[in-house]
mmCIF file of C-alpha atoms in Angstrom:
data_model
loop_
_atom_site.group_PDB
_atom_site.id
_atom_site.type_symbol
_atom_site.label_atom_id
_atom_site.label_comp_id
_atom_site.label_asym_id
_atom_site.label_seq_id
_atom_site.Cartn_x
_atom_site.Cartn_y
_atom_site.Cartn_z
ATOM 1 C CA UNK T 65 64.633 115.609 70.030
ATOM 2 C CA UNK T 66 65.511 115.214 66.251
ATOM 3 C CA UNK T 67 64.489 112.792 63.990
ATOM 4 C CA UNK T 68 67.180 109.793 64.726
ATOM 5 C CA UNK T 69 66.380 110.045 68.105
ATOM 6 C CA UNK T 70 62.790 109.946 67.994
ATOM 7 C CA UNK T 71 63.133 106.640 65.786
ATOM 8 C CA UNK T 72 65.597 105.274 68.319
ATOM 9 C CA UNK T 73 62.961 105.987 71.419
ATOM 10 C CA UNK T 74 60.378 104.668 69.255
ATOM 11 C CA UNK T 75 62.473 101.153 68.724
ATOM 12 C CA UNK T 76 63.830 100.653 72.347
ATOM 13 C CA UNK T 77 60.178 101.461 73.748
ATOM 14 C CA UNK T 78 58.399 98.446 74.998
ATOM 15 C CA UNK T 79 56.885 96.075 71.865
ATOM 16 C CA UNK T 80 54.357 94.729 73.926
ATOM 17 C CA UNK T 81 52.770 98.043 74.930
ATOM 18 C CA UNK T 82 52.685 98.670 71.211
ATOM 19 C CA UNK T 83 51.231 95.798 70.213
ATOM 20 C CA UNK T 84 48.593 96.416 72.847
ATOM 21 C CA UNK T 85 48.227 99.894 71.589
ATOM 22 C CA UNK T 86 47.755 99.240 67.569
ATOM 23 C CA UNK T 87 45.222 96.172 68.364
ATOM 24 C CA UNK T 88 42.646 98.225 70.804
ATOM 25 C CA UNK T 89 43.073 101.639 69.132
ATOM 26 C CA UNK T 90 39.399 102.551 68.212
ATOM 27 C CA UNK T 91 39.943 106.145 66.894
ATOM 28 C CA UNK T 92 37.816 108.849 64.898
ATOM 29 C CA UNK T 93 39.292 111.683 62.559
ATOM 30 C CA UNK T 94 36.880 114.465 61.313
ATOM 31 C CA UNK T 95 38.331 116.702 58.754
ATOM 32 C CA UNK T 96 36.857 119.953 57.684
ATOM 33 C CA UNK T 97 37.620 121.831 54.530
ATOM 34 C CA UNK T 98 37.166 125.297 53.537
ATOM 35 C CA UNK T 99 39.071 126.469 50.478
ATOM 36 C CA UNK T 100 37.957 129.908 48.478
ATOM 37 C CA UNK T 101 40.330 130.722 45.903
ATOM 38 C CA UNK T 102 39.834 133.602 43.680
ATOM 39 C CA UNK T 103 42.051 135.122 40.975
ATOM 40 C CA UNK T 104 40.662 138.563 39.574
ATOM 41 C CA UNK T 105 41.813 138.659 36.007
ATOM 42 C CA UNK T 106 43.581 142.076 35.766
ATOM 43 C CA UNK T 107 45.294 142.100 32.407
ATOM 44 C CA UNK T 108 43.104 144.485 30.642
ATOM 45 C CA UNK T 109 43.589 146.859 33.138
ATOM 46 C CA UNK T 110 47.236 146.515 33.038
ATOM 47 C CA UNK T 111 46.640 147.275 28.906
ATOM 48 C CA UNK T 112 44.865 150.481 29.388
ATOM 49 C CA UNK T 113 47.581 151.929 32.125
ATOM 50 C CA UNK T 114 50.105 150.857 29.530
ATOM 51 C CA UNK T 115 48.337 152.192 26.220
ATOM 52 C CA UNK T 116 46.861 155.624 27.689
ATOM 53 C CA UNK T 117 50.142 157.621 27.333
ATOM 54 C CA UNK T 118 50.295 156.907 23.587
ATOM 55 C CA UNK T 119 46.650 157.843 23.722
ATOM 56 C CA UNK T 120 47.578 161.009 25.045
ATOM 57 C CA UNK T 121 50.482 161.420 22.293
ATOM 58 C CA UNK T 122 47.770 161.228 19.517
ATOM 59 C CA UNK T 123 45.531 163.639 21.070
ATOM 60 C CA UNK T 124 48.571 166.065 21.533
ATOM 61 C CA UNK T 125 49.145 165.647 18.239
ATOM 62 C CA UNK T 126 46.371 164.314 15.910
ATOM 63 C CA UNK T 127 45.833 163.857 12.325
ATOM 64 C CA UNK T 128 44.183 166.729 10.705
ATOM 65 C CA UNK T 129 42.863 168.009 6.783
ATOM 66 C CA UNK T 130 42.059 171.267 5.079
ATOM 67 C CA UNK T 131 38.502 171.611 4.284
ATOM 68 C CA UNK T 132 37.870 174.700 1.412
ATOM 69 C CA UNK T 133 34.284 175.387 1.801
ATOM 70 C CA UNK T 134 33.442 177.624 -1.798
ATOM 71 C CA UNK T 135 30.144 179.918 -2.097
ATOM 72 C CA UNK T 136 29.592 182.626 -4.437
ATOM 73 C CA UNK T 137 28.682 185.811 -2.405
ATOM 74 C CA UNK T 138 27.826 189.377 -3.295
ATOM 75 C CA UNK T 139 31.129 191.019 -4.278
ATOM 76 C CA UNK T 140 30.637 193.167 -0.858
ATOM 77 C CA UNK T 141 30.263 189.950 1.651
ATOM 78 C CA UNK T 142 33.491 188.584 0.199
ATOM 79 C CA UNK T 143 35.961 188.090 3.059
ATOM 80 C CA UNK T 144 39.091 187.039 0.854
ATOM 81 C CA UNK T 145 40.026 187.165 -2.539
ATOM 82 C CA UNK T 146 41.992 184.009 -4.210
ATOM 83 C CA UNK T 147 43.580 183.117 -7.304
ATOM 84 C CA UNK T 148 40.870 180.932 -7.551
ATOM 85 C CA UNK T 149 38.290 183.322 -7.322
ATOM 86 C CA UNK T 150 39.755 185.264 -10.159
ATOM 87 C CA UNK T 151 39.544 181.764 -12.113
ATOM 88 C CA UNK T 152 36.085 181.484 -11.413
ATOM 89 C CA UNK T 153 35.013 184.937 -12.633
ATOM 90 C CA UNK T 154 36.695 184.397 -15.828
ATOM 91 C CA UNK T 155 34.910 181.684 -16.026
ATOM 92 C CA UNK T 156 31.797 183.139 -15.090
ATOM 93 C CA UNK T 157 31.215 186.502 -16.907
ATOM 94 C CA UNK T 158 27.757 186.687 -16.126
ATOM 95 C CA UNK T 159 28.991 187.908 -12.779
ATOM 96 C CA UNK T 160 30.768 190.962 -14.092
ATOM 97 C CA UNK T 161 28.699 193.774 -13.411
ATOM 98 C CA UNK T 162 30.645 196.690 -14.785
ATOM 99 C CA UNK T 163 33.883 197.171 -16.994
ATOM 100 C CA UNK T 164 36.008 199.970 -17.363
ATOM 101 C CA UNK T 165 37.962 199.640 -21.364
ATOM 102 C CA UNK T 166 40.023 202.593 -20.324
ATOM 103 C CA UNK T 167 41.284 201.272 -17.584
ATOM 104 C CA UNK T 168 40.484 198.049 -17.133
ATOM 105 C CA UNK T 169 39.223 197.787 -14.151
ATOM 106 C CA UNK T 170 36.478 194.958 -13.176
ATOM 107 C CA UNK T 171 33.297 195.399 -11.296
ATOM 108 C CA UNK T 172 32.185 192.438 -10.633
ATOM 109 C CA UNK T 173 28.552 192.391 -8.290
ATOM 110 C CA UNK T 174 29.435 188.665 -6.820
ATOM 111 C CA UNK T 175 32.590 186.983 -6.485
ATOM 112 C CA UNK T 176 34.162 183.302 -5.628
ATOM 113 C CA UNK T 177 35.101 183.297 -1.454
ATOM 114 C CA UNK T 178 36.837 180.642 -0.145
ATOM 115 C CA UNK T 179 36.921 179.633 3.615
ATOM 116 C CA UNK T 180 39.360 177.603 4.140
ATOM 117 C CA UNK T 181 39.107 175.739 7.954
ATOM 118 C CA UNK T 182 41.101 172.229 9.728
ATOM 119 C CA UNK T 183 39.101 169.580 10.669
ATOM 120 C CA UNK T 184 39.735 166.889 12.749
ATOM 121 C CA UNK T 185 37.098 164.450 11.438
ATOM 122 C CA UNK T 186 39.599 162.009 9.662
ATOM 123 C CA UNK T 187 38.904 158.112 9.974
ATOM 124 C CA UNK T 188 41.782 157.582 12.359
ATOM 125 C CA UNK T 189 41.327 160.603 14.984
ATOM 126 C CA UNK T 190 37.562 158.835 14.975
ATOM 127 C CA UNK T 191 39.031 155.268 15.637
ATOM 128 C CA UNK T 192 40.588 156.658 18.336
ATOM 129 C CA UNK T 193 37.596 158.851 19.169
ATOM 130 C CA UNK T 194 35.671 155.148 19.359
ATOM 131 C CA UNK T 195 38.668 153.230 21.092
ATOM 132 C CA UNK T 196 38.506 155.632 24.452
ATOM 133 C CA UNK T 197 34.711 155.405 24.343
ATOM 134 C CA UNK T 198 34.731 151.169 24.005
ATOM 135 C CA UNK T 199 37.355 151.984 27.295
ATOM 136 C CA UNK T 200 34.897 153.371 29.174
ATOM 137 C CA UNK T 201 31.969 150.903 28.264
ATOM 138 C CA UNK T 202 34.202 147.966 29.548
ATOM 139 C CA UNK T 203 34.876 149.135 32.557
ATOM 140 C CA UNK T 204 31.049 150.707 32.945
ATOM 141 C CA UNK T 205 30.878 146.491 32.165
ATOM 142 C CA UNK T 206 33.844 144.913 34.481
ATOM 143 C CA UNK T 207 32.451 147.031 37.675
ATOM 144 C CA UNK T 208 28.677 145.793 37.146
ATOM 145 C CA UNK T 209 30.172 142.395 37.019
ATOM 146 C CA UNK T 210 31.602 143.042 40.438
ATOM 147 C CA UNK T 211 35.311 142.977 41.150
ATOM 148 C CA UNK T 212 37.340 141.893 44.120
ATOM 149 C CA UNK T 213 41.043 141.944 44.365
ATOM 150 C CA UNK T 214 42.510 138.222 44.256
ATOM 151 C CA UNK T 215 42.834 136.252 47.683
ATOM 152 C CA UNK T 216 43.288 132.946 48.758
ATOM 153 C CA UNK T 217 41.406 131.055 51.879
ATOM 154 C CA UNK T 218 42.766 127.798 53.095
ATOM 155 C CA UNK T 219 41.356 126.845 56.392
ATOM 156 C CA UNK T 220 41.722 123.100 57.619
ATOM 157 C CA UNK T 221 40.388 121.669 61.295
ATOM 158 C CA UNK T 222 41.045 118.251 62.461
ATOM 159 C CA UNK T 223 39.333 116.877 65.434
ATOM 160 C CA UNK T 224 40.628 113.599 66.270
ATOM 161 C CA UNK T 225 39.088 111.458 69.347
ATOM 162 C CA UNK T 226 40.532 107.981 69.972
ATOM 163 C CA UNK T 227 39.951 105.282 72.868
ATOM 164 C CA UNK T 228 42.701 102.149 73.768
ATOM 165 C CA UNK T 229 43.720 99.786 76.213
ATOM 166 C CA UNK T 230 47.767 98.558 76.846
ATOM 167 C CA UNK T 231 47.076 96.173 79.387
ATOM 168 C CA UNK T 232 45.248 97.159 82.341
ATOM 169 C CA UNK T 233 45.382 100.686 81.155
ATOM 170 C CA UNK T 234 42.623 102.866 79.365
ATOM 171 C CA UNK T 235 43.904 105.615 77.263
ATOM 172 C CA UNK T 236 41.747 108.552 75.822
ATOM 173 C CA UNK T 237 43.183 110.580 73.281
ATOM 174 C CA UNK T 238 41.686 114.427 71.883
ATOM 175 C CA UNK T 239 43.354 116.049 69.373
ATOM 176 C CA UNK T 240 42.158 118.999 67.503
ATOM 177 C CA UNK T 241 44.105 121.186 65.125
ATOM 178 C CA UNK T 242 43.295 124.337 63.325
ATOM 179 C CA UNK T 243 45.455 125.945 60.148
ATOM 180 C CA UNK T 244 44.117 129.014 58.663
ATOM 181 C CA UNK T 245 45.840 130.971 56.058
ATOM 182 C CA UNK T 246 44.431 134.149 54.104
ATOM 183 C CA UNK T 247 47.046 135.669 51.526
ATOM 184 C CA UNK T 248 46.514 138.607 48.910
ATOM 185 C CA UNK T 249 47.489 137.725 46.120
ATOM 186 C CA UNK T 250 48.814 139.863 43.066
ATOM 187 C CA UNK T 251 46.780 142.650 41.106
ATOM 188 C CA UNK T 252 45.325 144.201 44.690
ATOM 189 C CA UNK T 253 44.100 147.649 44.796
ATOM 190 C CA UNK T 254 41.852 147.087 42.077
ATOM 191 C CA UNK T 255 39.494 149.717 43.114
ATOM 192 C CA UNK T 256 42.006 152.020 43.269
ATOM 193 C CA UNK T 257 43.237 150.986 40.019
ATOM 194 C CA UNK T 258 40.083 151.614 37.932
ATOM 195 C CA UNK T 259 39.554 154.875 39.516
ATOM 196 C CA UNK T 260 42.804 155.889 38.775
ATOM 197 C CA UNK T 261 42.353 154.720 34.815
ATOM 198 C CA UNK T 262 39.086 156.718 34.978
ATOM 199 C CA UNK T 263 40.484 159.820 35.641
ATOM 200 C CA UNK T 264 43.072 159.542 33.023
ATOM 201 C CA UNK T 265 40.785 158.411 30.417
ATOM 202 C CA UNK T 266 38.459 161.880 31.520
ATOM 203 C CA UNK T 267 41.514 163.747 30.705
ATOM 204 C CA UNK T 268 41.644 162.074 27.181
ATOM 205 C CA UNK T 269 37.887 163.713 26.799
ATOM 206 C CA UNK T 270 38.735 167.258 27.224
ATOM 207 C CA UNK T 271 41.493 167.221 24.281
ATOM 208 C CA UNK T 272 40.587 169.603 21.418
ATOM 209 C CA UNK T 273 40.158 166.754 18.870
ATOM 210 C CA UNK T 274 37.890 164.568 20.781
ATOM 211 C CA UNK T 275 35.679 167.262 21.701
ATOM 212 C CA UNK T 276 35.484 168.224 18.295
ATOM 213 C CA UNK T 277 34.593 164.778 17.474
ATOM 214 C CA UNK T 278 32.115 164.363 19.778
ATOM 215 C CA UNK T 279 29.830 167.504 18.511
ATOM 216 C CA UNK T 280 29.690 165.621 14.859
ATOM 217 C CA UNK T 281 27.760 163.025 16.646
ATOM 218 C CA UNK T 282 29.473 160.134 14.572
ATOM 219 C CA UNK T 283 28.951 156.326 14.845
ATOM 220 C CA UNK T 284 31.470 154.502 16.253
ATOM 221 C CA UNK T 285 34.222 152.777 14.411
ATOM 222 C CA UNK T 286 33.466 149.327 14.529
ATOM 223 C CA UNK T 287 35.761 146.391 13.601
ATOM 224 C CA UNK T 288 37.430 145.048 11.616
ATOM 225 C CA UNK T 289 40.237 148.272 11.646
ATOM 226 C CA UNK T 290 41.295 149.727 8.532
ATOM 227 C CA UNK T 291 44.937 149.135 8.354
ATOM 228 C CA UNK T 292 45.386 152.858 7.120
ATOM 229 C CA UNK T 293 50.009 154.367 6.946
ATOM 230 C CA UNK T 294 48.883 155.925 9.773
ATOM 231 C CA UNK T 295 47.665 153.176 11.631
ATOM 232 C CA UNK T 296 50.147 150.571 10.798
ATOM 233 C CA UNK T 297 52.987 152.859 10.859
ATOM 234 C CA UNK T 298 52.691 154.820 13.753
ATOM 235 C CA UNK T 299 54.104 153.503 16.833
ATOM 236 C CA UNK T 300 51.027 155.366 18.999
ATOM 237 C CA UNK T 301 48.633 153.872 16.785
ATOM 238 C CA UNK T 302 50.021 150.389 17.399
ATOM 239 C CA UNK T 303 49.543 150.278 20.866
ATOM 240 C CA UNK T 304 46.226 151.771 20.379
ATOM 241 C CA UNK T 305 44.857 148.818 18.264
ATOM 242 C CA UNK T 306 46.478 146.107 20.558
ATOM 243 C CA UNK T 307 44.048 147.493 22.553
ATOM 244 C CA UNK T 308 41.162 147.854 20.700
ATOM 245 C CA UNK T 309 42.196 143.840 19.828
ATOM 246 C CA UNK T 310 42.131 143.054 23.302
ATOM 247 C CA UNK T 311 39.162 144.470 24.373
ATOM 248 C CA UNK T 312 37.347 142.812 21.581
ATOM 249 C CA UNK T 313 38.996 138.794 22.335
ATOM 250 C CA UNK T 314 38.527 139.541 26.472
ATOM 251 C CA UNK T 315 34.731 141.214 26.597
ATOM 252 C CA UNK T 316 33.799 137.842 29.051
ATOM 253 C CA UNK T 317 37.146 137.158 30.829
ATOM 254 C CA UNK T 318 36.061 138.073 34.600
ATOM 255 C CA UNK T 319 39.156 135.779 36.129
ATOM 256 C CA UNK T 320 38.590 132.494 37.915
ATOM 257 C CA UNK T 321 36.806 131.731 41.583
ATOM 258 C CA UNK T 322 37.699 128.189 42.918
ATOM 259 C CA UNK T 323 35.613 127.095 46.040
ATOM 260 C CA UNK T 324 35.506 123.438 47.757
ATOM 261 C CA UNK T 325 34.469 123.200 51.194
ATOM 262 C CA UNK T 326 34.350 119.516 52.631
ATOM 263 C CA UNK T 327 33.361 117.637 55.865
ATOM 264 C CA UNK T 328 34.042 114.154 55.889
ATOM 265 C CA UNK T 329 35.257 111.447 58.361
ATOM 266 C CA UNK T 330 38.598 110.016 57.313
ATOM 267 C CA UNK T 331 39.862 106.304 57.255
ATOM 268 C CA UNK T 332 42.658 106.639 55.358
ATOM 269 C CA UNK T 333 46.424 106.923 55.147
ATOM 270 C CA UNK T 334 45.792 110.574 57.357
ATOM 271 C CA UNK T 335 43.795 108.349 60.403
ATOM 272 C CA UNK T 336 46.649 106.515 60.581
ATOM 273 C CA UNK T 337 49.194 108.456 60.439
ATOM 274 C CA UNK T 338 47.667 110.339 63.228
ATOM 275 C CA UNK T 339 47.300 106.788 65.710
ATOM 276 C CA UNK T 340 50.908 106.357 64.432
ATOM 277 C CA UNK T 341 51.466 109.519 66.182
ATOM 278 C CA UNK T 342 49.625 108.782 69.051
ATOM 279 C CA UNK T 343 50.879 105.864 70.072
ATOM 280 C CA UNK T 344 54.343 107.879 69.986
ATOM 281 C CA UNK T 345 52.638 110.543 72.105
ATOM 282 C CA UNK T 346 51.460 107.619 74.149
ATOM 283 C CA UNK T 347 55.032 106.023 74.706
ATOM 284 C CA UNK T 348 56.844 109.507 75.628
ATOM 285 C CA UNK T 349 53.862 108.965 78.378
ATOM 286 C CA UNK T 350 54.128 105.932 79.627
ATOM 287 C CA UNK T 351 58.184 106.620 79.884
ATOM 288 C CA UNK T 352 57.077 108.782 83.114
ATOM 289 C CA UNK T 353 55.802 105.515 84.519
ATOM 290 C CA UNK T 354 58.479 104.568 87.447
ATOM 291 C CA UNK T 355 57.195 100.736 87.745
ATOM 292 C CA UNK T 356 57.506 100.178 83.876
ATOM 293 C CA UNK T 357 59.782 97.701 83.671
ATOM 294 C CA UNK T 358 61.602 98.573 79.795
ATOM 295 C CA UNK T 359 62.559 95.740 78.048
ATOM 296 C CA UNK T 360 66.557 95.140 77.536
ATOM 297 C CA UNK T 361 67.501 95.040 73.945
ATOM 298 C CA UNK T 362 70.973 95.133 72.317
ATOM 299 C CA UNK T 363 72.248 97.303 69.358
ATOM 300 C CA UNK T 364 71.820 94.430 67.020
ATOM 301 C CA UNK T 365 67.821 94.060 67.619
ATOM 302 C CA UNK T 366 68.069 98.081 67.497
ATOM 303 C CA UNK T 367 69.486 97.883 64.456
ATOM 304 C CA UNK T 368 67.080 95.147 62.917
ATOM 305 C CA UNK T 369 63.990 97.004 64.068
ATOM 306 C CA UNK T 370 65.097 100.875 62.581
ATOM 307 C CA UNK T 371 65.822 98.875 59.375
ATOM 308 C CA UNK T 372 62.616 97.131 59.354
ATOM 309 C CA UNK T 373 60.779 99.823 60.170
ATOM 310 C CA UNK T 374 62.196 102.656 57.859
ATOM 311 C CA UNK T 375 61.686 99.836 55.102
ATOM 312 C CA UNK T 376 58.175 99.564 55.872
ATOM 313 C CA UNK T 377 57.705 103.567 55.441
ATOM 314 C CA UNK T 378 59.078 103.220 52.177
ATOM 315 C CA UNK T 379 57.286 100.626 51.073
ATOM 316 C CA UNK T 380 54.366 102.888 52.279
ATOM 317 C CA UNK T 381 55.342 105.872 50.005
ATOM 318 C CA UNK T 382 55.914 103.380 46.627
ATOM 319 C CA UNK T 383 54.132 100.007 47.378
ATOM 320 C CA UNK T 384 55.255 99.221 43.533
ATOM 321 C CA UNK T 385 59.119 99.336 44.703
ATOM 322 C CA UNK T 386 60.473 95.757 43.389
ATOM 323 C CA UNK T 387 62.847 94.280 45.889
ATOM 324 C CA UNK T 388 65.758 94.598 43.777
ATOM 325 C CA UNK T 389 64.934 98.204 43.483
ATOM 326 C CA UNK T 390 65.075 98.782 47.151
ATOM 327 C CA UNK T 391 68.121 96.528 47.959
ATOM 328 C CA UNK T 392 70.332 99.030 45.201
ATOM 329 C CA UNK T 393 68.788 101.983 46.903
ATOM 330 C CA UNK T 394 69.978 100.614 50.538
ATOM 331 C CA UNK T 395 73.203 99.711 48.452
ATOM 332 C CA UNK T 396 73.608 102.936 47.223
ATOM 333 C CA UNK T 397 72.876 104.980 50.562
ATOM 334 C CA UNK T 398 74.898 102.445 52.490
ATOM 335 C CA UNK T 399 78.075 103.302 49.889
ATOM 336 C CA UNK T 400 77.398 106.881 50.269
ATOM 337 C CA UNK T 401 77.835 106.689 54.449
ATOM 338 C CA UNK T 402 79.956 104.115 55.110
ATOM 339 C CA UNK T 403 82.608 104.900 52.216
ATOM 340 C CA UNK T 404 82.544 108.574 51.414
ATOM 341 C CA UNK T 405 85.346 110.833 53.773
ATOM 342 C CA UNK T 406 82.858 112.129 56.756
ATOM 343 C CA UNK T 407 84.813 114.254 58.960
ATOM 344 C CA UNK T 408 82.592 113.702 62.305
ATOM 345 C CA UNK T 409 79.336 112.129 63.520
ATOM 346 C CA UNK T 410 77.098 115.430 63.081
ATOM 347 C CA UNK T 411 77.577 114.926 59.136
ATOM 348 C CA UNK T 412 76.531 111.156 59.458
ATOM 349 C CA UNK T 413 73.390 112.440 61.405
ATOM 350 C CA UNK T 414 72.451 115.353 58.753
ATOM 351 C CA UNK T 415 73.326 112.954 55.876
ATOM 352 C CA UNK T 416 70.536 110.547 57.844
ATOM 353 C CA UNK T 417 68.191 113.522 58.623
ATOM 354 C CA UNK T 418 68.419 114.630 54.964
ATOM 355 C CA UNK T 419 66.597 111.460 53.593
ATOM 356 C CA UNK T 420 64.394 110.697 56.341
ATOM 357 C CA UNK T 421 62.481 114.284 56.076
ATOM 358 C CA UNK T 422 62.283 113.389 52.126
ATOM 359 C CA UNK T 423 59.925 110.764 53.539
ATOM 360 C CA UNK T 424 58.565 112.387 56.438
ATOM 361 C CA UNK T 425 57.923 115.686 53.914
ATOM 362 C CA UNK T 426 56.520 112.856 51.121
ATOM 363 C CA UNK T 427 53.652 111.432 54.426
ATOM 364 C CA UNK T 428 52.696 114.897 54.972
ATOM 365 C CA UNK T 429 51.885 115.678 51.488
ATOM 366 C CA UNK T 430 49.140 113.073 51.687
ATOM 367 C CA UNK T 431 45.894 114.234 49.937
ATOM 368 C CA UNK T 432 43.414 114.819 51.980
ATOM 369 C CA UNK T 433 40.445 112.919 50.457
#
């Protein structure tokens, strides 16, 4: 049965059985609530998956320095012999331990030797050093907060009992009616997802420079970041202090957990749109009933009482609707139907259908207070 049809059952049905219905209905509606809501914020670890592989560039690649480490040694402990170390016994004479005039050879008895060795300890390989340790102190911090993947509970039950009398006739009514709904919502797999980052971020530990790092036993880099060519320059270094940026601004941010659970008798618009619904559930009843005796009435009183009563349900939905308001929108529809070119019945009907489930979809909106 669609929607113009139930109206039209609904306004040929017997007005004095609905009367009787509406004026005895004695009805109860208990509504129960239970709504868990909880969004797992998961934008840091969408950072790290994104920022790790120019991690990994930097460690393939890092910055590194010459260090010359000088020491005067006995001339026979002296590994390499440099420009500069001739410089320095020139300078040094008192080092000369023998000197041939004929041929001019030198003896000296120590000598200048420079070891020359790379070192990784420069200020930016240690930021970065610093940055992948902070990585794996906030998520040491993020799993003792605990962390579930996002979800969504809605679970509603209505239990509706109602007692009436049309005419000689008792009527008991028991309704009840369960909706449940459980959806995942985006960033699941979170588990997964940390483990995942932890394995790549133990990889980033066993690169040349940041064990070489960690046997210096340095402190930490701490903020704020020296803006250093390298730093500000480098497009692996960029990524690596929006980051270190975002770890800093989002220590706290955990994500959000919303949870109402309510149990509460209604007496509002919901109660009565339910004995609305009863009484239609009542009438589809009582149309069984062989000595029912239906009353007779024409398409004109039809007419009068679908007007009157889809007016009514408007008036419902906006009670501030002026009555000049409501007579252009009536003016308007009726202009629309009556005028436009409609090819059959079946487009009157969905034309009909289309604005009457705007107000039946409007009714079932209703908050639930």
């Amino acid at each position: 049965m669609d929607d113009l049809k139930v109206l039209e059952f609904y306004n040929s049905s017997n007005t004095n059985e609905i009367k009787s219905f509406n004026n005895n209905i004695d009805s109860a509606l208990n509504v129960k609530l239970d709504y868990n809501k909880v969004e797992t914020d998961t934008g840091w670890i969408d950072k790290m998956e994104l920022t790790i592989p120019y991690l990994d560039n930097i460690l393939r690649n890092p910055n590194r320095f010459i260090v010359n480490e000088e020491d005067v040694v006995k001339i026979e402990l002296a590994r390499r012999i440099t420009v500069e170390s001739i410089k320095h016994l020139s300078r040094n004479t008192n080092l000369i331990q023998d000197y041939d005039k004929k041929t001019g050879d030198v003896r000296p008895s120590k000598i200048l030797n420079i070891n020359k060795e790379e070192s990784f300890n420069t200020y930016e390989n240690r930021f970065i050093y610093s940055l992948i340790k902070n990585m794996q102190f906030y998520i040491a911090r993020k799993k003792s907060s605990g962390i579930q993947d996002s979800f969504c509970k809605d679970n509603k039950f209505l239990t509706y009992n109602g007692v009436t009398k049309v005419g000689k006739e008792n009527v008991n009514i028991s309704l009840n009616l369960k909706s449940e709904k459980n959806d995942k919502l985006k960033g699941n797999n979170i588990e997964d997802r940390i483990s995942n980052l932890e394995v790549k971020i133990a990889d980033l530990t066993r690169a040349d420079v940041y064990k070489s790092i960690d046997k210096l036993h340095i402190a930490l880099v701490t903020s704020p970041i020296k803006k250093t060519n390298m730093i500000l320059k480098n497009v692996n270094f960029q990524y690596a202090l929006d980051l270190w940026n975002y770890m800093q601004e989002n220590i706290d941010e955990n994500g959000t957990n919303v949870k109402e659970k309510k149990d509460y008798n209604d007496n509002g618009d919901l109660k009565k749109y339910i004995d609305e619904t009863m009484m239609l559930n009542y009438l589809v009843m009582s149309s069984l009933n062989k000595d029912s005796k239906k009353e007779e009435i024409n398409k004109e009183e039809v007419s009068e009482k679908l007007i009157a009563n889809m007016v009514s349900k408007v008036l419902d939905v906006n009670e501030s609707l002026s009555e000049e308001q409501l007579k252009n929108i009536v003016s308007k529809q009726y202009a629309v139907i009556k005028y436009k070119n409609i090819e059959n019945d079946m487009e009157i009907q969905r034309r009909f259908k289309k604005h009457l489930n705007e107000y039946i979809k409007k009714v079932s909106e209703a908050e639930l207070i």
